[in-house]
Amino acid sequence: MADKQSGNGAAGTLSDAAENRIKEIVQRYPHSKSAIMPALYIAQEELGWINDEAVHWVADRLSLPLAHVIQVATFYTMYYKKPVGRYHIQVCRTLSCMICGAKDLTAHIKQRLKIDAHGITDDGMWSFEEVECLGSCGTAPMIEINDVFFENLTPETLDALMDRIEKEQPDLRYSTVRQELGAGLSGEPKSRVYVAPAES
Ligand code: FES
């Protein structure tokens, strides 16, 4: 298989599990284009981000024009258009989060990781970006790391959370192929978002 990170434009082949899963998903819909979002997730899960190979794979498996796949992939922030770290932080910067301190979270991430948005730390562990509302405004400010929400944060609780992630290296990804969320942080229900305790 071609270098997964280079995006050489070939449709390529993903794992047998991914190929089987996409066939299964396509069968559920009268039109294959309805499967575009789970197909993009599968490609991202296998390739790490939506590169040329991912776009060609989805277009090929769903018999869709490349432009249609690109339109969907570039519209949604959950599809990574650039390589990301093992833990990719999305900081919500929309109104509720902004009022409640999103800027402080972003400033803390930049200062701790010494990278700008869309950069990756030298050890490949972290990357971050700012995104629009993630739908959890009631517990602002919040971030998403890979596929898990962390809410009600302050720079201090975020710092402690990042320490914990560096130590535990938890699986915070949802697998579309296996249809399950990773094990998550120890002692936290993996299917629930993590809400930092209020500071006294
Ligand atoms: S404004 Fe941040 S989750 Fe909605």
PDB file of C-alpha atoms and ligand atoms in Angstrom:
ATOM      1  CA  MET A   1       0.000   0.000   0.000  1.00  0.00           C
ATOM      2  CA  ALA A   2       1.125   3.545  -0.719  1.00  0.00           C
ATOM      3  CA  ASP A   3       2.507   5.736   2.070  1.00  0.00           C
ATOM      4  CA  LYS A   4      -0.604   6.487   4.084  1.00  0.00           C
ATOM      5  CA  GLN A   5       0.439  10.022   4.969  1.00  0.00           C
ATOM      6  CA  SER A   6       1.430  11.145   1.487  1.00  0.00           C
ATOM      7  CA  GLY A   7      -1.971  11.048  -0.183  1.00  0.00           C
ATOM      8  CA  ASN A   8      -0.902   9.935  -3.635  1.00  0.00           C
ATOM      9  CA  GLY A   9      -4.369  10.115  -5.168  1.00  0.00           C
ATOM     10  CA  ALA A  10      -4.882   6.347  -5.499  1.00  0.00           C
ATOM     11  CA  ALA A  11      -8.075   4.806  -4.131  1.00  0.00           C
ATOM     12  CA  GLY A  12      -5.956   2.300  -2.215  1.00  0.00           C
ATOM     13  CA  THR A  13      -7.095  -0.456   0.076  1.00  0.00           C
ATOM     14  CA  LEU A  14      -7.788  -0.181   3.757  1.00  0.00           C
ATOM     15  CA  SER A  15      -7.857  -3.100   6.207  1.00  0.00           C
ATOM     16  CA  ASP A  16     -10.203  -6.022   5.561  1.00  0.00           C
ATOM     17  CA  ALA A  17     -12.210  -4.929   8.604  1.00  0.00           C
ATOM     18  CA  ALA A  18     -12.675  -1.452   7.101  1.00  0.00           C
ATOM     19  CA  GLU A  19     -13.587  -2.850   3.680  1.00  0.00           C
ATOM     20  CA  ASN A  20     -16.139  -5.211   5.230  1.00  0.00           C
ATOM     21  CA  ARG A  21     -17.599  -2.468   7.384  1.00  0.00           C
ATOM     22  CA  ILE A  22     -18.120  -0.086   4.471  1.00  0.00           C
ATOM     23  CA  LYS A  23     -19.874  -2.820   2.470  1.00  0.00           C
ATOM     24  CA  GLU A  24     -22.127  -3.459   5.452  1.00  0.00           C
ATOM     25  CA  ILE A  25     -22.955   0.243   5.890  1.00  0.00           C
ATOM     26  CA  VAL A  26     -23.670   0.857   2.198  1.00  0.00           C
ATOM     27  CA  GLN A  27     -26.274  -1.903   2.203  1.00  0.00           C
ATOM     28  CA  ARG A  28     -28.361   0.000   4.737  1.00  0.00           C
ATOM     29  CA  TYR A  29     -29.183   2.858   2.396  1.00  0.00           C
ATOM     30  CA  PRO A  30     -31.067   3.146  -0.886  1.00  0.00           C
ATOM     31  CA  HIS A  31     -28.339   5.510  -2.163  1.00  0.00           C
ATOM     32  CA  SER A  32     -24.654   4.965  -1.465  1.00  0.00           C
ATOM     33  CA  LYS A  33     -24.085   8.682  -0.925  1.00  0.00           C
ATOM     34  CA  SER A  34     -26.008   8.409   2.358  1.00  0.00           C
ATOM     35  CA  ALA A  35     -23.033   6.429   3.681  1.00  0.00           C
ATOM     36  CA  ILE A  36     -20.543   9.204   3.044  1.00  0.00           C
ATOM     37  CA  MET A  37     -20.091  10.318   6.659  1.00  0.00           C
ATOM     38  CA  PRO A  38     -19.416   6.886   8.206  1.00  0.00           C
ATOM     39  CA  ALA A  39     -17.192   6.108   5.193  1.00  0.00           C
ATOM     40  CA  LEU A  40     -15.116   9.223   5.899  1.00  0.00           C
ATOM     41  CA  TYR A  41     -14.840   8.209   9.551  1.00  0.00           C
ATOM     42  CA  ILE A  42     -13.589   4.762   8.530  1.00  0.00           C
ATOM     43  CA  ALA A  43     -10.984   6.289   6.214  1.00  0.00           C
ATOM     44  CA  GLN A  44      -9.881   8.732   8.914  1.00  0.00           C
ATOM     45  CA  GLU A  45      -9.671   5.956  11.484  1.00  0.00           C
ATOM     46  CA  GLU A  46      -7.358   3.958   9.235  1.00  0.00           C
ATOM     47  CA  LEU A  47      -5.297   6.736   7.676  1.00  0.00           C
ATOM     48  CA  GLY A  48      -5.184   9.208  10.567  1.00  0.00           C
ATOM     49  CA  TRP A  49      -6.629  12.099   8.581  1.00  0.00           C
ATOM     50  CA  ILE A  50      -8.545  12.820   5.408  1.00  0.00           C
ATOM     51  CA  ASN A  51      -5.775  12.878   2.839  1.00  0.00           C
ATOM     52  CA  ASP A  52      -6.068  12.316  -0.915  1.00  0.00           C
ATOM     53  CA  GLU A  53      -6.016   8.557  -0.456  1.00  0.00           C
ATOM     54  CA  ALA A  54      -8.942   8.755   1.982  1.00  0.00           C
ATOM     55  CA  VAL A  55     -11.013  10.903  -0.364  1.00  0.00           C
ATOM     56  CA  HIS A  56     -10.323   8.617  -3.315  1.00  0.00           C
ATOM     57  CA  TRP A  57     -11.121   5.513  -1.246  1.00  0.00           C
ATOM     58  CA  VAL A  58     -14.511   6.910  -0.168  1.00  0.00           C
ATOM     59  CA  ALA A  59     -15.375   8.132  -3.686  1.00  0.00           C
ATOM     60  CA  ASP A  60     -14.406   4.765  -5.135  1.00  0.00           C
ATOM     61  CA  ARG A  61     -16.292   2.618  -2.609  1.00  0.00           C
ATOM     62  CA  LEU A  62     -19.446   4.754  -2.811  1.00  0.00           C
ATOM     63  CA  SER A  63     -19.231   5.439  -6.575  1.00  0.00           C
ATOM     64  CA  LEU A  64     -19.423   9.173  -5.981  1.00  0.00           C
ATOM     65  CA  PRO A  65     -17.743  12.145  -7.665  1.00  0.00           C
ATOM     66  CA  LEU A  66     -14.570  13.166  -5.860  1.00  0.00           C
ATOM     67  CA  ALA A  67     -15.870  16.734  -5.532  1.00  0.00           C
ATOM     68  CA  HIS A  68     -18.874  15.540  -3.534  1.00  0.00           C
ATOM     69  CA  VAL A  69     -16.672  13.687  -1.042  1.00  0.00           C
ATOM     70  CA  ILE A  70     -14.343  16.687  -0.712  1.00  0.00           C
ATOM     71  CA  GLN A  71     -17.310  19.021  -0.075  1.00  0.00           C
ATOM     72  CA  VAL A  72     -18.508  16.913   2.850  1.00  0.00           C
ATOM     73  CA  ALA A  73     -15.034  16.305   4.285  1.00  0.00           C
ATOM     74  CA  THR A  74     -14.147  20.003   4.248  1.00  0.00           C
ATOM     75  CA  PHE A  75     -17.483  21.135   5.751  1.00  0.00           C
ATOM     76  CA  TYR A  76     -17.224  19.239   9.058  1.00  0.00           C
ATOM     77  CA  THR A  77     -14.519  19.906  11.651  1.00  0.00           C
ATOM     78  CA  MET A  78     -14.557  16.298  12.870  1.00  0.00           C
ATOM     79  CA  TYR A  79     -12.774  15.293   9.685  1.00  0.00           C
ATOM     80  CA  TYR A  80      -9.130  16.238  10.003  1.00  0.00           C
ATOM     81  CA  LYS A  81      -7.819  17.859   6.863  1.00  0.00           C
ATOM     82  CA  LYS A  82      -4.223  17.837   8.102  1.00  0.00           C
ATOM     83  CA  PRO A  83      -2.228  15.284  10.094  1.00  0.00           C
ATOM     84  CA  VAL A  84      -2.908  15.506  13.826  1.00  0.00           C
ATOM     85  CA  GLY A  85      -1.194  14.311  17.006  1.00  0.00           C
ATOM     86  CA  ARG A  86      -2.222  11.146  18.849  1.00  0.00           C
ATOM     87  CA  TYR A  87      -4.385  13.450  20.964  1.00  0.00           C
ATOM     88  CA  HIS A  88      -6.052  16.173  18.927  1.00  0.00           C
ATOM     89  CA  ILE A  89      -7.699  18.909  20.997  1.00  0.00           C
ATOM     90  CA  GLN A  90     -10.580  20.897  19.539  1.00  0.00           C
ATOM     91  CA  VAL A  91     -11.291  23.985  21.625  1.00  0.00           C
ATOM     92  CA  CYS A  92     -14.783  25.401  21.175  1.00  0.00           C
ATOM     93  CA  ARG A  93     -14.523  29.154  20.600  1.00  0.00           C
ATOM     94  CA  THR A  94     -18.194  29.978  20.099  1.00  0.00           C
ATOM     95  CA  LEU A  95     -20.202  32.346  22.307  1.00  0.00           C
ATOM     96  CA  SER A  96     -20.901  30.356  25.504  1.00  0.00           C
ATOM     97  CA  CYS A  97     -17.403  28.905  25.638  1.00  0.00           C
ATOM     98  CA  MET A  98     -15.840  32.241  24.708  1.00  0.00           C
ATOM     99  CA  ILE A  99     -17.701  34.039  27.521  1.00  0.00           C
ATOM    100  CA  CYS A 100     -16.737  31.316  30.008  1.00  0.00           C
ATOM    101  CA  GLY A 101     -13.017  31.289  29.244  1.00  0.00           C
ATOM    102  CA  ALA A 102     -12.226  29.498  25.972  1.00  0.00           C
ATOM    103  CA  LYS A 103      -9.486  32.024  25.225  1.00  0.00           C
ATOM    104  CA  ASP A 104      -7.737  31.112  28.480  1.00  0.00           C
ATOM    105  CA  LEU A 105      -7.878  27.427  27.544  1.00  0.00           C
ATOM    106  CA  THR A 106      -6.368  28.121  24.127  1.00  0.00           C
ATOM    107  CA  ALA A 107      -3.673  30.329  25.635  1.00  0.00           C
ATOM    108  CA  HIS A 108      -2.827  27.604  28.125  1.00  0.00           C
ATOM    109  CA  ILE A 109      -2.602  24.920  25.431  1.00  0.00           C
ATOM    110  CA  LYS A 110      -0.305  27.126  23.325  1.00  0.00           C
ATOM    111  CA  GLN A 111       1.895  27.904  26.280  1.00  0.00           C
ATOM    112  CA  ARG A 112       2.082  24.277  27.461  1.00  0.00           C
ATOM    113  CA  LEU A 113       2.618  22.648  24.077  1.00  0.00           C
ATOM    114  CA  LYS A 114       4.606  25.445  22.408  1.00  0.00           C
ATOM    115  CA  ILE A 115       2.691  25.001  19.164  1.00  0.00           C
ATOM    116  CA  ASP A 116       0.162  27.055  17.229  1.00  0.00           C
ATOM    117  CA  ALA A 117      -3.166  25.802  15.924  1.00  0.00           C
ATOM    118  CA  HIS A 118      -2.699  22.862  13.529  1.00  0.00           C
ATOM    119  CA  GLY A 119       0.860  22.321  14.701  1.00  0.00           C
ATOM    120  CA  ILE A 120       1.941  18.974  16.190  1.00  0.00           C
ATOM    121  CA  THR A 121       4.272  18.598  19.157  1.00  0.00           C
ATOM    122  CA  ASP A 122       7.689  17.125  18.350  1.00  0.00           C
ATOM    123  CA  ASP A 123       6.819  13.831  20.063  1.00  0.00           C
ATOM    124  CA  GLY A 124       3.647  13.499  17.943  1.00  0.00           C
ATOM    125  CA  MET A 125       1.502  13.422  21.060  1.00  0.00           C
ATOM    126  CA  TRP A 126      -0.560  16.604  20.780  1.00  0.00           C
ATOM    127  CA  SER A 127      -2.128  18.953  18.261  1.00  0.00           C
ATOM    128  CA  PHE A 128      -4.961  21.427  18.584  1.00  0.00           C
ATOM    129  CA  GLU A 129      -7.302  23.717  16.740  1.00  0.00           C
ATOM    130  CA  GLU A 130     -10.162  26.064  17.564  1.00  0.00           C
ATOM    131  CA  VAL A 131     -13.602  25.065  16.297  1.00  0.00           C
ATOM    132  CA  GLU A 132     -17.158  26.352  16.382  1.00  0.00           C
ATOM    133  CA  CYS A 133     -19.898  25.168  18.789  1.00  0.00           C
ATOM    134  CA  LEU A 134     -19.671  21.471  19.640  1.00  0.00           C
ATOM    135  CA  GLY A 135     -23.174  21.418  21.126  1.00  0.00           C
ATOM    136  CA  SER A 136     -22.277  21.329  24.794  1.00  0.00           C
ATOM    137  CA  CYS A 137     -22.819  25.016  25.600  1.00  0.00           C
ATOM    138  CA  GLY A 138     -24.415  24.323  29.036  1.00  0.00           C
ATOM    139  CA  THR A 139     -21.092  23.138  30.468  1.00  0.00           C
ATOM    140  CA  ALA A 140     -18.833  25.712  28.837  1.00  0.00           C
ATOM    141  CA  PRO A 141     -15.974  26.081  28.364  1.00  0.00           C
ATOM    142  CA  MET A 142     -15.367  22.714  26.797  1.00  0.00           C
ATOM    143  CA  ILE A 143     -13.011  20.896  24.496  1.00  0.00           C
ATOM    144  CA  GLU A 144     -13.083  17.661  22.561  1.00  0.00           C
ATOM    145  CA  ILE A 145     -10.026  15.415  22.606  1.00  0.00           C
ATOM    146  CA  ASN A 146     -10.234  12.878  19.796  1.00  0.00           C
ATOM    147  CA  ASP A 147     -13.836  11.700  20.284  1.00  0.00           C
ATOM    148  CA  VAL A 148     -14.460  12.562  23.936  1.00  0.00           C
ATOM    149  CA  PHE A 149     -15.874  15.788  25.412  1.00  0.00           C
ATOM    150  CA  PHE A 150     -14.242  17.424  28.456  1.00  0.00           C
ATOM    151  CA  GLU A 151     -16.340  20.148  29.988  1.00  0.00           C
ATOM    152  CA  ASN A 152     -16.509  22.862  32.619  1.00  0.00           C
ATOM    153  CA  LEU A 153     -12.771  23.402  32.313  1.00  0.00           C
ATOM    154  CA  THR A 154     -10.356  25.979  33.664  1.00  0.00           C
ATOM    155  CA  PRO A 155      -6.694  26.250  32.659  1.00  0.00           C
ATOM    156  CA  GLU A 156      -5.861  24.399  35.898  1.00  0.00           C
ATOM    157  CA  THR A 157      -8.274  21.486  35.368  1.00  0.00           C
ATOM    158  CA  LEU A 158      -7.208  21.293  31.718  1.00  0.00           C
ATOM    159  CA  ASP A 159      -3.585  21.116  32.816  1.00  0.00           C
ATOM    160  CA  ALA A 160      -4.370  18.269  35.229  1.00  0.00           C
ATOM    161  CA  LEU A 161      -6.342  16.502  32.496  1.00  0.00           C
ATOM    162  CA  MET A 162      -3.429  16.748  30.046  1.00  0.00           C
ATOM    163  CA  ASP A 163      -1.043  15.420  32.706  1.00  0.00           C
ATOM    164  CA  ARG A 164      -3.369  12.479  33.204  1.00  0.00           C
ATOM    165  CA  ILE A 165      -3.639  11.773  29.492  1.00  0.00           C
ATOM    166  CA  GLU A 166       0.144  11.891  29.095  1.00  0.00           C
ATOM    167  CA  LYS A 167       0.502   9.429  31.953  1.00  0.00           C
ATOM    168  CA  GLU A 168      -2.311   7.023  31.069  1.00  0.00           C
ATOM    169  CA  GLN A 169      -2.260   7.349  27.254  1.00  0.00           C
ATOM    170  CA  PRO A 170      -5.961   6.393  27.114  1.00  0.00           C
ATOM    171  CA  ASP A 171      -7.822   5.428  23.964  1.00  0.00           C
ATOM    172  CA  LEU A 172     -10.213   8.357  23.421  1.00  0.00           C
ATOM    173  CA  ARG A 173     -11.279   7.423  19.900  1.00  0.00           C
ATOM    174  CA  TYR A 174     -14.541   6.027  18.658  1.00  0.00           C
ATOM    175  CA  SER A 175     -13.968   3.181  16.223  1.00  0.00           C
ATOM    176  CA  THR A 176     -16.470   3.179  13.362  1.00  0.00           C
ATOM    177  CA  VAL A 177     -15.038  -0.143  12.239  1.00  0.00           C
ATOM    178  CA  ARG A 178     -15.444  -1.879  15.609  1.00  0.00           C
ATOM    179  CA  GLN A 179     -18.413   0.320  16.602  1.00  0.00           C
ATOM    180  CA  GLU A 180     -17.108   1.138  20.034  1.00  0.00           C
ATOM    181  CA  LEU A 181     -15.560   3.949  21.998  1.00  0.00           C
ATOM    182  CA  GLY A 182     -12.039   3.458  23.315  1.00  0.00           C
ATOM    183  CA  ALA A 183     -11.518   2.545  26.971  1.00  0.00           C
ATOM    184  CA  GLY A 184     -11.057   6.182  28.031  1.00  0.00           C
ATOM    185  CA  LEU A 185      -9.516   7.456  31.234  1.00  0.00           C
ATOM    186  CA  SER A 186      -9.286   5.095  34.170  1.00  0.00           C
ATOM    187  CA  GLY A 187     -12.192   5.396  36.544  1.00  0.00           C
ATOM    188  CA  GLU A 188     -14.330   7.392  34.062  1.00  0.00           C
ATOM    189  CA  PRO A 189     -17.274   5.849  32.222  1.00  0.00           C
ATOM    190  CA  LYS A 190     -16.038   5.714  28.639  1.00  0.00           C
ATOM    191  CA  SER A 191     -19.445   6.438  27.158  1.00  0.00           C
ATOM    192  CA  ARG A 192     -19.922   9.637  29.129  1.00  0.00           C
ATOM    193  CA  VAL A 193     -18.314  13.001  28.780  1.00  0.00           C
ATOM    194  CA  TYR A 194     -15.904  14.053  31.481  1.00  0.00           C
ATOM    195  CA  VAL A 195     -16.997  17.088  33.457  1.00  0.00           C
ATOM    196  CA  ALA A 196     -14.271  18.631  35.542  1.00  0.00           C
ATOM    197  CA  PRO A 197     -15.343  19.164  39.157  1.00  0.00           C
ATOM    198  CA  ALA A 198     -16.202  22.757  40.045  1.00  0.00           C
ATOM    199  CA  GLU A 199     -13.395  24.561  41.848  1.00  0.00           C
ATOM    200  CA  SER A 200     -14.092  25.396  45.486  1.00  0.00           C
TER     201      SER A 200
HETATM  202  S1  FES B   1     -20.526  27.416  22.534  1.00  0.00           S
HETATM  203 FE1  FES B   1     -19.057  25.895  23.119  1.00  0.00          FE
HETATM  204  S2  FES B   1     -20.183  24.054  23.033  1.00  0.00           S
HETATM  205 FE2  FES B   1     -21.572  25.539  22.295  1.00  0.00          FE
END
